[in-house]
PDB file of C-alpha atoms in Angstrom:
ATOM      1  CA  UNK A   1       0.204  -0.134  -0.177  1.00  0.00           C
ATOM      2  CA  UNK A   2       2.683   2.496   0.765  1.00  0.00           C
ATOM      3  CA  UNK A   3       4.714   1.216  -2.445  1.00  0.00           C
ATOM      4  CA  UNK A   4       1.469   2.128  -4.249  1.00  0.00           C
ATOM      5  CA  UNK A   5       0.105   5.252  -2.293  1.00  0.00           C
ATOM      6  CA  UNK A   6       3.964   6.605  -3.320  1.00  0.00           C
ATOM      7  CA  UNK A   7       4.312   5.607  -6.880  1.00  0.00           C
ATOM      8  CA  UNK A   8       0.894   7.673  -7.596  1.00  0.00           C
ATOM      9  CA  UNK A   9       2.351  10.739  -5.526  1.00  0.00           C
ATOM     10  CA  UNK A  10       5.442  10.643  -8.100  1.00  0.00           C
ATOM     11  CA  UNK A  11       3.552  10.149 -11.198  1.00  0.00           C
ATOM     12  CA  UNK A  12       0.603  12.581  -9.965  1.00  0.00           C
ATOM     13  CA  UNK A  13      -2.207   9.717  -9.875  1.00  0.00           C
ATOM     14  CA  UNK A  14      -4.757  10.425  -7.701  1.00  0.00           C
ATOM     15  CA  UNK A  15      -4.598   8.093  -4.580  1.00  0.00           C
ATOM     16  CA  UNK A  16      -8.303   7.336  -2.906  1.00  0.00           C
ATOM     17  CA  UNK A  17      -8.784   5.391   0.592  1.00  0.00           C
ATOM     18  CA  UNK A  18     -12.660   5.000  -0.043  1.00  0.00           C
ATOM     19  CA  UNK A  19     -15.027   3.511   3.130  1.00  0.00           C
ATOM     20  CA  UNK A  20     -12.229   1.926   4.734  1.00  0.00           C
ATOM     21  CA  UNK A  21     -11.900   0.220   8.110  1.00  0.00           C
ATOM     22  CA  UNK A  22      -9.827   0.190  11.146  1.00  0.00           C
ATOM     23  CA  UNK A  23      -7.832  -2.920  11.491  1.00  0.00           C
ATOM     24  CA  UNK A  24      -5.238  -3.729  14.457  1.00  0.00           C
ATOM     25  CA  UNK A  25      -2.048  -1.889  13.677  1.00  0.00           C
ATOM     26  CA  UNK A  26       0.490  -2.844  17.025  1.00  0.00           C
ATOM     27  CA  UNK A  27       3.673  -2.554  15.330  1.00  0.00           C
ATOM     28  CA  UNK A  28       5.199   0.725  15.355  1.00  0.00           C
ATOM     29  CA  UNK A  29       6.855  -0.075  11.686  1.00  0.00           C
ATOM     30  CA  UNK A  30       3.702  -0.787  10.598  1.00  0.00           C
ATOM     31  CA  UNK A  31       1.753   2.623  11.543  1.00  0.00           C
ATOM     32  CA  UNK A  32       4.448   4.810   9.937  1.00  0.00           C
ATOM     33  CA  UNK A  33       4.163   3.168   6.741  1.00  0.00           C
ATOM     34  CA  UNK A  34      -0.188   3.471   7.188  1.00  0.00           C
ATOM     35  CA  UNK A  35       0.536   7.099   8.340  1.00  0.00           C
ATOM     36  CA  UNK A  36       2.839   8.063   5.328  1.00  0.00           C
ATOM     37  CA  UNK A  37       0.029   6.079   2.890  1.00  0.00           C
ATOM     38  CA  UNK A  38      -2.821   7.869   4.308  1.00  0.00           C
ATOM     39  CA  UNK A  39      -1.166  11.458   4.159  1.00  0.00           C
ATOM     40  CA  UNK A  40      -0.370  10.963   0.119  1.00  0.00           C
ATOM     41  CA  UNK A  41      -4.041  10.339  -0.154  1.00  0.00           C
ATOM     42  CA  UNK A  42      -5.868  12.856  -2.341  1.00  0.00           C
ATOM     43  CA  UNK A  43      -9.049  11.361  -0.750  1.00  0.00           C
ATOM     44  CA  UNK A  44      -9.850   9.580   2.399  1.00  0.00           C
ATOM     45  CA  UNK A  45     -13.212   8.023   3.784  1.00  0.00           C
ATOM     46  CA  UNK A  46     -14.301   5.218   6.622  1.00  0.00           C
ATOM     47  CA  UNK A  47     -17.086   3.125   6.874  1.00  0.00           C
ATOM     48  CA  UNK A  48     -17.932   3.841  10.091  1.00  0.00           C
ATOM     49  CA  UNK A  49     -16.931   6.345  12.954  1.00  0.00           C
ATOM     50  CA  UNK A  50     -14.435   4.149  15.051  1.00  0.00           C
ATOM     51  CA  UNK A  51     -12.641   3.493  11.688  1.00  0.00           C
ATOM     52  CA  UNK A  52     -12.403   7.477  11.461  1.00  0.00           C
ATOM     53  CA  UNK A  53     -11.276   7.754  15.475  1.00  0.00           C
ATOM     54  CA  UNK A  54      -8.790   5.024  14.647  1.00  0.00           C
ATOM     55  CA  UNK A  55      -7.151   6.733  11.480  1.00  0.00           C
ATOM     56  CA  UNK A  56      -6.961  10.372  13.956  1.00  0.00           C
ATOM     57  CA  UNK A  57      -4.466   8.306  16.228  1.00  0.00           C
ATOM     58  CA  UNK A  58      -2.271   8.462  12.641  1.00  0.00           C
ATOM     59  CA  UNK A  59      -3.161  11.862  10.929  1.00  0.00           C
ATOM     60  CA  UNK A  60      -5.503  14.652  11.345  1.00  0.00           C
ATOM     61  CA  UNK A  61      -8.752  13.271   9.773  1.00  0.00           C
ATOM     62  CA  UNK A  62     -11.020  15.569  10.951  1.00  0.00           C
ATOM     63  CA  UNK A  63     -12.008  17.144   7.904  1.00  0.00           C
ATOM     64  CA  UNK A  64     -12.616  13.067   6.393  1.00  0.00           C
ATOM     65  CA  UNK A  65     -16.114  11.797   5.507  1.00  0.00           C
ATOM     66  CA  UNK A  66     -17.755   8.849   6.896  1.00  0.00           C
ATOM     67  CA  UNK A  67     -19.876   6.675   3.950  1.00  0.00           C
ATOM     68  CA  UNK A  68     -20.803   3.188   4.421  1.00  0.00           C
ATOM     69  CA  UNK A  69     -19.077   0.166   3.421  1.00  0.00           C
ATOM     70  CA  UNK A  70     -18.616  -0.421  -0.115  1.00  0.00           C
ATOM     71  CA  UNK A  71     -20.557  -3.836   0.125  1.00  0.00           C
ATOM     72  CA  UNK A  72     -23.659  -2.057  -0.268  1.00  0.00           C
ATOM     73  CA  UNK A  73     -23.312  -0.529  -3.165  1.00  0.00           C
ATOM     74  CA  UNK A  74     -22.769  -4.267  -4.999  1.00  0.00           C
ATOM     75  CA  UNK A  75     -26.075  -4.947  -7.234  1.00  0.00           C
ATOM     76  CA  UNK A  76     -27.848  -7.994  -5.748  1.00  0.00           C
ATOM     77  CA  UNK A  77     -30.357  -9.571  -8.548  1.00  0.00           C
ATOM     78  CA  UNK A  78     -31.003 -12.632  -5.968  1.00  0.00           C
ATOM     79  CA  UNK A  79     -31.750 -11.020  -3.494  1.00  0.00           C
ATOM     80  CA  UNK A  80     -35.292 -11.664  -1.913  1.00  0.00           C
ATOM     81  CA  UNK A  81     -36.913  -8.993  -0.327  1.00  0.00           C
ATOM     82  CA  UNK A  82     -38.881 -10.988   2.076  1.00  0.00           C
ATOM     83  CA  UNK A  83     -38.208 -14.122   4.357  1.00  0.00           C
ATOM     84  CA  UNK A  84     -40.864 -16.453   3.583  1.00  0.00           C
ATOM     85  CA  UNK A  85     -38.314 -19.975   3.399  1.00  0.00           C
ATOM     86  CA  UNK A  86     -39.971 -21.531   6.675  1.00  0.00           C
ATOM     87  CA  UNK A  87     -43.385 -20.291   6.089  1.00  0.00           C
ATOM     88  CA  UNK A  88     -44.315 -23.535   4.512  1.00  0.00           C
ATOM     89  CA  UNK A  89     -44.256 -26.029   6.988  1.00  0.00           C
ATOM     90  CA  UNK A  90     -42.956 -23.826   9.994  1.00  0.00           C
ATOM     91  CA  UNK A  91     -39.421 -24.713   9.828  1.00  0.00           C
ATOM     92  CA  UNK A  92     -36.992 -21.873  10.003  1.00  0.00           C
ATOM     93  CA  UNK A  93     -33.699 -22.324   7.570  1.00  0.00           C
ATOM     94  CA  UNK A  94     -30.834 -20.856   9.858  1.00  0.00           C
ATOM     95  CA  UNK A  95     -27.435 -20.083   8.233  1.00  0.00           C
ATOM     96  CA  UNK A  96     -24.968 -20.902   9.777  1.00  0.00           C
ATOM     97  CA  UNK A  97     -21.158 -19.614   9.125  1.00  0.00           C
ATOM     98  CA  UNK A  98     -18.483 -20.866  11.318  1.00  0.00           C
ATOM     99  CA  UNK A  99     -15.376 -19.063  11.677  1.00  0.00           C
ATOM    100  CA  UNK A 100     -11.653 -20.507  12.224  1.00  0.00           C
ATOM    101  CA  UNK A 101     -10.926 -18.200  15.083  1.00  0.00           C
ATOM    102  CA  UNK A 102      -7.703 -19.160  16.772  1.00  0.00           C
ATOM    103  CA  UNK A 103      -7.690 -22.431  15.174  1.00  0.00           C
ATOM    104  CA  UNK A 104      -3.554 -23.645  15.160  1.00  0.00           C
ATOM    105  CA  UNK A 105      -3.917 -24.896  11.854  1.00  0.00           C
ATOM    106  CA  UNK A 106      -4.491 -21.739  10.112  1.00  0.00           C
ATOM    107  CA  UNK A 107      -5.201 -18.820  12.784  1.00  0.00           C
ATOM    108  CA  UNK A 108      -2.577 -16.338  13.393  1.00  0.00           C
ATOM    109  CA  UNK A 109      -2.983 -16.049  17.339  1.00  0.00           C
ATOM    110  CA  UNK A 110      -3.218 -20.111  17.768  1.00  0.00           C
ATOM    111  CA  UNK A 111      -4.809 -20.948  20.590  1.00  0.00           C
ATOM    112  CA  UNK A 112      -6.388 -24.678  20.409  1.00  0.00           C
ATOM    113  CA  UNK A 113      -8.528 -23.964  24.121  1.00  0.00           C
ATOM    114  CA  UNK A 114     -10.008 -21.004  22.558  1.00  0.00           C
ATOM    115  CA  UNK A 115     -10.888 -22.898  19.194  1.00  0.00           C
ATOM    116  CA  UNK A 116     -12.222 -25.943  20.871  1.00  0.00           C
ATOM    117  CA  UNK A 117     -14.382 -23.982  22.846  1.00  0.00           C
ATOM    118  CA  UNK A 118     -15.821 -21.907  20.125  1.00  0.00           C
ATOM    119  CA  UNK A 119     -16.755 -25.102  18.088  1.00  0.00           C
ATOM    120  CA  UNK A 120     -18.158 -26.851  20.843  1.00  0.00           C
ATOM    121  CA  UNK A 121     -20.605 -23.788  21.751  1.00  0.00           C
ATOM    122  CA  UNK A 122     -21.417 -23.880  17.903  1.00  0.00           C
ATOM    123  CA  UNK A 123     -22.119 -27.141  17.707  1.00  0.00           C
ATOM    124  CA  UNK A 124     -24.299 -26.869  20.803  1.00  0.00           C
ATOM    125  CA  UNK A 125     -26.137 -24.356  19.262  1.00  0.00           C
ATOM    126  CA  UNK A 126     -26.593 -26.180  15.892  1.00  0.00           C
ATOM    127  CA  UNK A 127     -28.005 -29.333  17.830  1.00  0.00           C
ATOM    128  CA  UNK A 128     -30.448 -27.152  19.367  1.00  0.00           C
ATOM    129  CA  UNK A 129     -31.543 -25.720  16.093  1.00  0.00           C
ATOM    130  CA  UNK A 130     -32.050 -29.192  14.664  1.00  0.00           C
ATOM    131  CA  UNK A 131     -34.129 -29.945  18.153  1.00  0.00           C
ATOM    132  CA  UNK A 132     -36.566 -26.968  17.084  1.00  0.00           C
ATOM    133  CA  UNK A 133     -37.039 -28.476  13.883  1.00  0.00           C
ATOM    134  CA  UNK A 134     -34.821 -25.863  12.142  1.00  0.00           C
ATOM    135  CA  UNK A 135     -33.654 -26.752   9.346  1.00  0.00           C
ATOM    136  CA  UNK A 136     -29.330 -25.114   9.418  1.00  0.00           C
ATOM    137  CA  UNK A 137     -28.042 -24.044   5.722  1.00  0.00           C
ATOM    138  CA  UNK A 138     -23.524 -23.976   6.693  1.00  0.00           C
ATOM    139  CA  UNK A 139     -21.852 -21.592   4.314  1.00  0.00           C
ATOM    140  CA  UNK A 140     -18.487 -19.647   4.474  1.00  0.00           C
ATOM    141  CA  UNK A 141     -16.872 -16.682   3.291  1.00  0.00           C
ATOM    142  CA  UNK A 142     -13.206 -17.350   3.350  1.00  0.00           C
ATOM    143  CA  UNK A 143     -11.489 -20.656   2.699  1.00  0.00           C
ATOM    144  CA  UNK A 144     -10.083 -21.731   6.064  1.00  0.00           C
ATOM    145  CA  UNK A 145     -13.717 -21.530   7.184  1.00  0.00           C
ATOM    146  CA  UNK A 146     -14.320 -24.962   5.654  1.00  0.00           C
ATOM    147  CA  UNK A 147     -12.644 -26.885   8.208  1.00  0.00           C
ATOM    148  CA  UNK A 148     -14.499 -25.079  10.497  1.00  0.00           C
ATOM    149  CA  UNK A 149     -18.052 -26.454   9.313  1.00  0.00           C
ATOM    150  CA  UNK A 150     -16.427 -30.292   9.344  1.00  0.00           C
ATOM    151  CA  UNK A 151     -15.168 -29.684  12.905  1.00  0.00           C
ATOM    152  CA  UNK A 152     -18.636 -28.244  13.985  1.00  0.00           C
ATOM    153  CA  UNK A 153     -20.483 -31.192  11.827  1.00  0.00           C
ATOM    154  CA  UNK A 154     -18.619 -33.923  13.438  1.00  0.00           C
ATOM    155  CA  UNK A 155     -19.525 -32.753  16.761  1.00  0.00           C
ATOM    156  CA  UNK A 156     -23.256 -32.825  15.685  1.00  0.00           C
ATOM    157  CA  UNK A 157     -23.393 -35.759  13.648  1.00  0.00           C
ATOM    158  CA  UNK A 158     -24.675 -38.156  16.797  1.00  0.00           C
ATOM    159  CA  UNK A 159     -27.736 -36.196  16.401  1.00  0.00           C
ATOM    160  CA  UNK A 160     -30.732 -37.750  14.735  1.00  0.00           C
ATOM    161  CA  UNK A 161     -30.898 -35.535  11.727  1.00  0.00           C
ATOM    162  CA  UNK A 162     -33.143 -35.780   8.814  1.00  0.00           C
ATOM    163  CA  UNK A 163     -31.552 -35.877   5.369  1.00  0.00           C
ATOM    164  CA  UNK A 164     -32.811 -32.486   4.463  1.00  0.00           C
ATOM    165  CA  UNK A 165     -32.068 -30.748   7.979  1.00  0.00           C
ATOM    166  CA  UNK A 166     -28.870 -29.834   7.375  1.00  0.00           C
ATOM    167  CA  UNK A 167     -27.374 -28.345   3.783  1.00  0.00           C
ATOM    168  CA  UNK A 168     -23.668 -27.473   3.293  1.00  0.00           C
ATOM    169  CA  UNK A 169     -22.999 -24.562   0.579  1.00  0.00           C
ATOM    170  CA  UNK A 170     -19.713 -24.991  -1.732  1.00  0.00           C
ATOM    171  CA  UNK A 171     -17.132 -23.060  -0.276  1.00  0.00           C
ATOM    172  CA  UNK A 172     -16.364 -19.259  -1.584  1.00  0.00           C
ATOM    173  CA  UNK A 173     -13.911 -19.929  -3.598  1.00  0.00           C
ATOM    174  CA  UNK A 174     -15.620 -22.447  -5.836  1.00  0.00           C
ATOM    175  CA  UNK A 175     -18.637 -19.274  -5.845  1.00  0.00           C
ATOM    176  CA  UNK A 176     -18.890 -16.219  -7.719  1.00  0.00           C
ATOM    177  CA  UNK A 177     -20.528 -13.425  -5.662  1.00  0.00           C
ATOM    178  CA  UNK A 178     -23.646 -13.947  -6.535  1.00  0.00           C
ATOM    179  CA  UNK A 179     -23.735 -17.681  -6.441  1.00  0.00           C
ATOM    180  CA  UNK A 180     -22.414 -17.273  -2.470  1.00  0.00           C
ATOM    181  CA  UNK A 181     -25.648 -14.463  -1.960  1.00  0.00           C
ATOM    182  CA  UNK A 182     -28.300 -16.737  -4.330  1.00  0.00           C
ATOM    183  CA  UNK A 183     -27.482 -19.376  -1.793  1.00  0.00           C
ATOM    184  CA  UNK A 184     -27.108 -17.360   1.448  1.00  0.00           C
ATOM    185  CA  UNK A 185     -30.673 -15.627   0.415  1.00  0.00           C
ATOM    186  CA  UNK A 186     -31.987 -19.263   1.403  1.00  0.00           C
ATOM    187  CA  UNK A 187     -31.584 -18.653   5.023  1.00  0.00           C
ATOM    188  CA  UNK A 188     -34.483 -16.731   7.416  1.00  0.00           C
ATOM    189  CA  UNK A 189     -32.162 -15.883  10.013  1.00  0.00           C
ATOM    190  CA  UNK A 190     -28.204 -16.062  10.189  1.00  0.00           C
ATOM    191  CA  UNK A 191     -25.201 -16.865  12.809  1.00  0.00           C
ATOM    192  CA  UNK A 192     -22.168 -15.684  11.415  1.00  0.00           C
ATOM    193  CA  UNK A 193     -18.598 -14.451  12.716  1.00  0.00           C
ATOM    194  CA  UNK A 194     -16.739 -13.062  10.076  1.00  0.00           C
ATOM    195  CA  UNK A 195     -17.848  -9.118   8.709  1.00  0.00           C
ATOM    196  CA  UNK A 196     -18.126 -11.118   5.146  1.00  0.00           C
ATOM    197  CA  UNK A 197     -21.005 -13.535   6.400  1.00  0.00           C
ATOM    198  CA  UNK A 198     -22.810 -10.903   8.240  1.00  0.00           C
ATOM    199  CA  UNK A 199     -22.419  -8.150   5.551  1.00  0.00           C
ATOM    200  CA  UNK A 200     -23.608 -10.763   2.272  1.00  0.00           C
ATOM    201  CA  UNK A 201     -26.553 -11.856   5.007  1.00  0.00           C
ATOM    202  CA  UNK A 202     -27.587  -8.167   5.612  1.00  0.00           C
ATOM    203  CA  UNK A 203     -27.686  -7.601   1.693  1.00  0.00           C
ATOM    204  CA  UNK A 204     -29.985 -10.552   1.591  1.00  0.00           C
ATOM    205  CA  UNK A 205     -31.879  -8.455   4.459  1.00  0.00           C
ATOM    206  CA  UNK A 206     -31.281 -11.366   6.627  1.00  0.00           C
ATOM    207  CA  UNK A 207     -30.951 -10.836  10.144  1.00  0.00           C
ATOM    208  CA  UNK A 208     -27.995 -12.077  11.765  1.00  0.00           C
ATOM    209  CA  UNK A 209     -26.865 -13.168  15.719  1.00  0.00           C
ATOM    210  CA  UNK A 210     -23.257 -12.299  15.217  1.00  0.00           C
ATOM    211  CA  UNK A 211     -20.597 -13.743  17.393  1.00  0.00           C
ATOM    212  CA  UNK A 212     -18.389 -10.791  17.013  1.00  0.00           C
ATOM    213  CA  UNK A 213     -14.597 -11.660  17.071  1.00  0.00           C
ATOM    214  CA  UNK A 214     -12.942  -8.428  16.169  1.00  0.00           C
ATOM    215  CA  UNK A 215     -14.122  -4.781  16.919  1.00  0.00           C
ATOM    216  CA  UNK A 216     -15.327  -4.393  13.125  1.00  0.00           C
ATOM    217  CA  UNK A 217     -18.098  -6.716  13.198  1.00  0.00           C
ATOM    218  CA  UNK A 218     -18.810  -4.553  16.263  1.00  0.00           C
ATOM    219  CA  UNK A 219     -19.211  -1.385  14.184  1.00  0.00           C
ATOM    220  CA  UNK A 220     -20.770  -2.908  11.308  1.00  0.00           C
ATOM    221  CA  UNK A 221     -23.661  -4.399  13.843  1.00  0.00           C
ATOM    222  CA  UNK A 222     -23.869  -0.563  15.338  1.00  0.00           C
ATOM    223  CA  UNK A 223     -24.242   1.273  12.432  1.00  0.00           C
ATOM    224  CA  UNK A 224     -26.689  -1.275  10.904  1.00  0.00           C
ATOM    225  CA  UNK A 225     -28.845  -0.760  14.399  1.00  0.00           C
ATOM    226  CA  UNK A 226     -28.330  -4.517  15.399  1.00  0.00           C
ATOM    227  CA  UNK A 227     -25.883  -4.294  17.968  1.00  0.00           C
ATOM    228  CA  UNK A 228     -28.298  -5.860  20.573  1.00  0.00           C
ATOM    229  CA  UNK A 229     -27.693  -9.086  18.493  1.00  0.00           C
ATOM    230  CA  UNK A 230     -23.764  -8.955  18.713  1.00  0.00           C
ATOM    231  CA  UNK A 231     -22.194 -11.459  20.899  1.00  0.00           C
ATOM    232  CA  UNK A 232     -18.259 -11.691  21.905  1.00  0.00           C
ATOM    233  CA  UNK A 233     -16.918 -14.706  20.428  1.00  0.00           C
ATOM    234  CA  UNK A 234     -15.094 -15.139  23.594  1.00  0.00           C
ATOM    235  CA  UNK A 235     -17.476 -15.061  25.958  1.00  0.00           C
ATOM    236  CA  UNK A 236     -20.174 -17.401  24.516  1.00  0.00           C
ATOM    237  CA  UNK A 237     -23.155 -18.906  27.017  1.00  0.00           C
ATOM    238  CA  UNK A 238     -25.543 -21.455  25.523  1.00  0.00           C
ATOM    239  CA  UNK A 239     -28.275 -19.783  27.543  1.00  0.00           C
ATOM    240  CA  UNK A 240     -27.548 -16.220  26.275  1.00  0.00           C
ATOM    241  CA  UNK A 241     -27.084 -17.589  22.382  1.00  0.00           C
ATOM    242  CA  UNK A 242     -30.662 -19.246  22.724  1.00  0.00           C
ATOM    243  CA  UNK A 243     -31.849 -16.000  24.451  1.00  0.00           C
ATOM    244  CA  UNK A 244     -30.667 -13.963  21.669  1.00  0.00           C
ATOM    245  CA  UNK A 245     -31.673 -16.093  18.778  1.00  0.00           C
ATOM    246  CA  UNK A 246     -35.263 -16.318  20.096  1.00  0.00           C
ATOM    247  CA  UNK A 247     -35.386 -12.840  20.299  1.00  0.00           C
ATOM    248  CA  UNK A 248     -34.286 -12.239  16.957  1.00  0.00           C
ATOM    249  CA  UNK A 249     -36.630 -14.777  15.612  1.00  0.00           C
ATOM    250  CA  UNK A 250     -39.459 -13.196  17.272  1.00  0.00           C
ATOM    251  CA  UNK A 251     -38.581  -9.922  15.533  1.00  0.00           C
ATOM    252  CA  UNK A 252     -37.219 -11.543  12.278  1.00  0.00           C
ATOM    253  CA  UNK A 253     -39.836  -9.679   9.987  1.00  0.00           C
ATOM    254  CA  UNK A 254     -39.016  -6.433  12.194  1.00  0.00           C
ATOM    255  CA  UNK A 255     -35.267  -5.972  11.558  1.00  0.00           C
ATOM    256  CA  UNK A 256     -35.349  -7.778   8.325  1.00  0.00           C
ATOM    257  CA  UNK A 257     -37.637  -4.151   6.764  1.00  0.00           C
ATOM    258  CA  UNK A 258     -35.022  -2.230   9.159  1.00  0.00           C
ATOM    259  CA  UNK A 259     -32.506  -4.055   7.577  1.00  0.00           C
ATOM    260  CA  UNK A 260     -33.458  -3.294   4.164  1.00  0.00           C
ATOM    261  CA  UNK A 261     -34.329   0.634   4.757  1.00  0.00           C
ATOM    262  CA  UNK A 262     -30.781   0.426   6.112  1.00  0.00           C
ATOM    263  CA  UNK A 263     -29.154  -0.884   3.284  1.00  0.00           C
ATOM    264  CA  UNK A 264     -31.012   1.178   0.823  1.00  0.00           C
ATOM    265  CA  UNK A 265     -30.130   4.443   2.518  1.00  0.00           C
ATOM    266  CA  UNK A 266     -26.814   2.805   2.441  1.00  0.00           C
ATOM    267  CA  UNK A 267     -26.466   2.529  -1.164  1.00  0.00           C
ATOM    268  CA  UNK A 268     -27.819   5.959  -1.548  1.00  0.00           C
ATOM    269  CA  UNK A 269     -25.016   7.613   0.265  1.00  0.00           C
ATOM    270  CA  UNK A 270     -22.329   5.818  -1.728  1.00  0.00           C
ATOM    271  CA  UNK A 271     -24.292   6.843  -4.895  1.00  0.00           C
ATOM    272  CA  UNK A 272     -23.055  10.792  -3.406  1.00  0.00           C
ATOM    273  CA  UNK A 273     -19.391   9.348  -2.964  1.00  0.00           C
ATOM    274  CA  UNK A 274     -19.333   7.844  -5.983  1.00  0.00           C
ATOM    275  CA  UNK A 275     -20.530  11.193  -7.472  1.00  0.00           C
ATOM    276  CA  UNK A 276     -18.301  13.230  -5.720  1.00  0.00           C
ATOM    277  CA  UNK A 277     -15.130  11.190  -6.937  1.00  0.00           C
ATOM    278  CA  UNK A 278     -16.139  10.408 -10.591  1.00  0.00           C
ATOM    279  CA  UNK A 279     -18.974  12.491 -11.391  1.00  0.00           C
ATOM    280  CA  UNK A 280     -21.458   9.947 -11.362  1.00  0.00           C
ATOM    281  CA  UNK A 281     -23.258   7.012  -9.452  1.00  0.00           C
ATOM    282  CA  UNK A 282     -21.799   3.491  -9.770  1.00  0.00           C
ATOM    283  CA  UNK A 283     -24.722   1.253  -7.917  1.00  0.00           C
ATOM    284  CA  UNK A 284     -28.358   0.872  -9.367  1.00  0.00           C
ATOM    285  CA  UNK A 285     -30.803   3.620  -8.311  1.00  0.00           C
ATOM    286  CA  UNK A 286     -31.612   3.123  -4.730  1.00  0.00           C
ATOM    287  CA  UNK A 287     -35.894   2.635  -5.278  1.00  0.00           C
ATOM    288  CA  UNK A 288     -34.624  -0.766  -7.470  1.00  0.00           C
ATOM    289  CA  UNK A 289     -36.316  -3.701  -5.355  1.00  0.00           C
ATOM    290  CA  UNK A 290     -32.922  -6.155  -6.636  1.00  0.00           C
TER     291      UNK A 290
END
């Protein structure tokens, strides 16, 4: 990133940071590189206020604008406007998107105990969903999470399961964005951890119980007005998970409508940003029913 920003400055090419989100930057050298790259940018905007505050520790960002995550300008022709998947027989379809959190095989911070606790807790929730006669739709938004899906399914496999109770979508690398969104749209509710899993569900106006592993997930749930359904991944309790899920289930139609209105408002704001940068909007009109 620093190399690109320097090249753009040398050759007089405008360099933009558009709707960026914060990430942990602990090493002094990394902070130095980010500081230079941000200063060289002709334009900077942030996807939430928390990200802007984080950048403020590196540079003077007081005049920089805040715009939504760029994902909300994505055209989603497969998106459903209402979630009636479970209405025929009263069974809900619950999307479950595990994350390889602290998995010693792939995660930068390796912690077998924390990974095992998370997988065990999630498997218990899946068993409960099946007992409640819901269908489960496993999906992933990053390659390493496929193994975590297998780990959860292994713990669940001893349960009495009908053939149509559990479905697993192909990995994210095996799908296009449209096909992944189409698959996720089959869920009435979702339980997800990665920001992409949460955002893609919200693009489908699917309410999400977020098991957050990072402040960026917390920030997204906050800007979507869904912070009541955001739990810390390190402090999961089965009773709390069930209580929050049931609360979301009861209000799912209201929350879905709220998410849809918020997403459409975000698209409109992003069109304003695109128009400012490029002279024309880049997404479909906000009146589009997708």
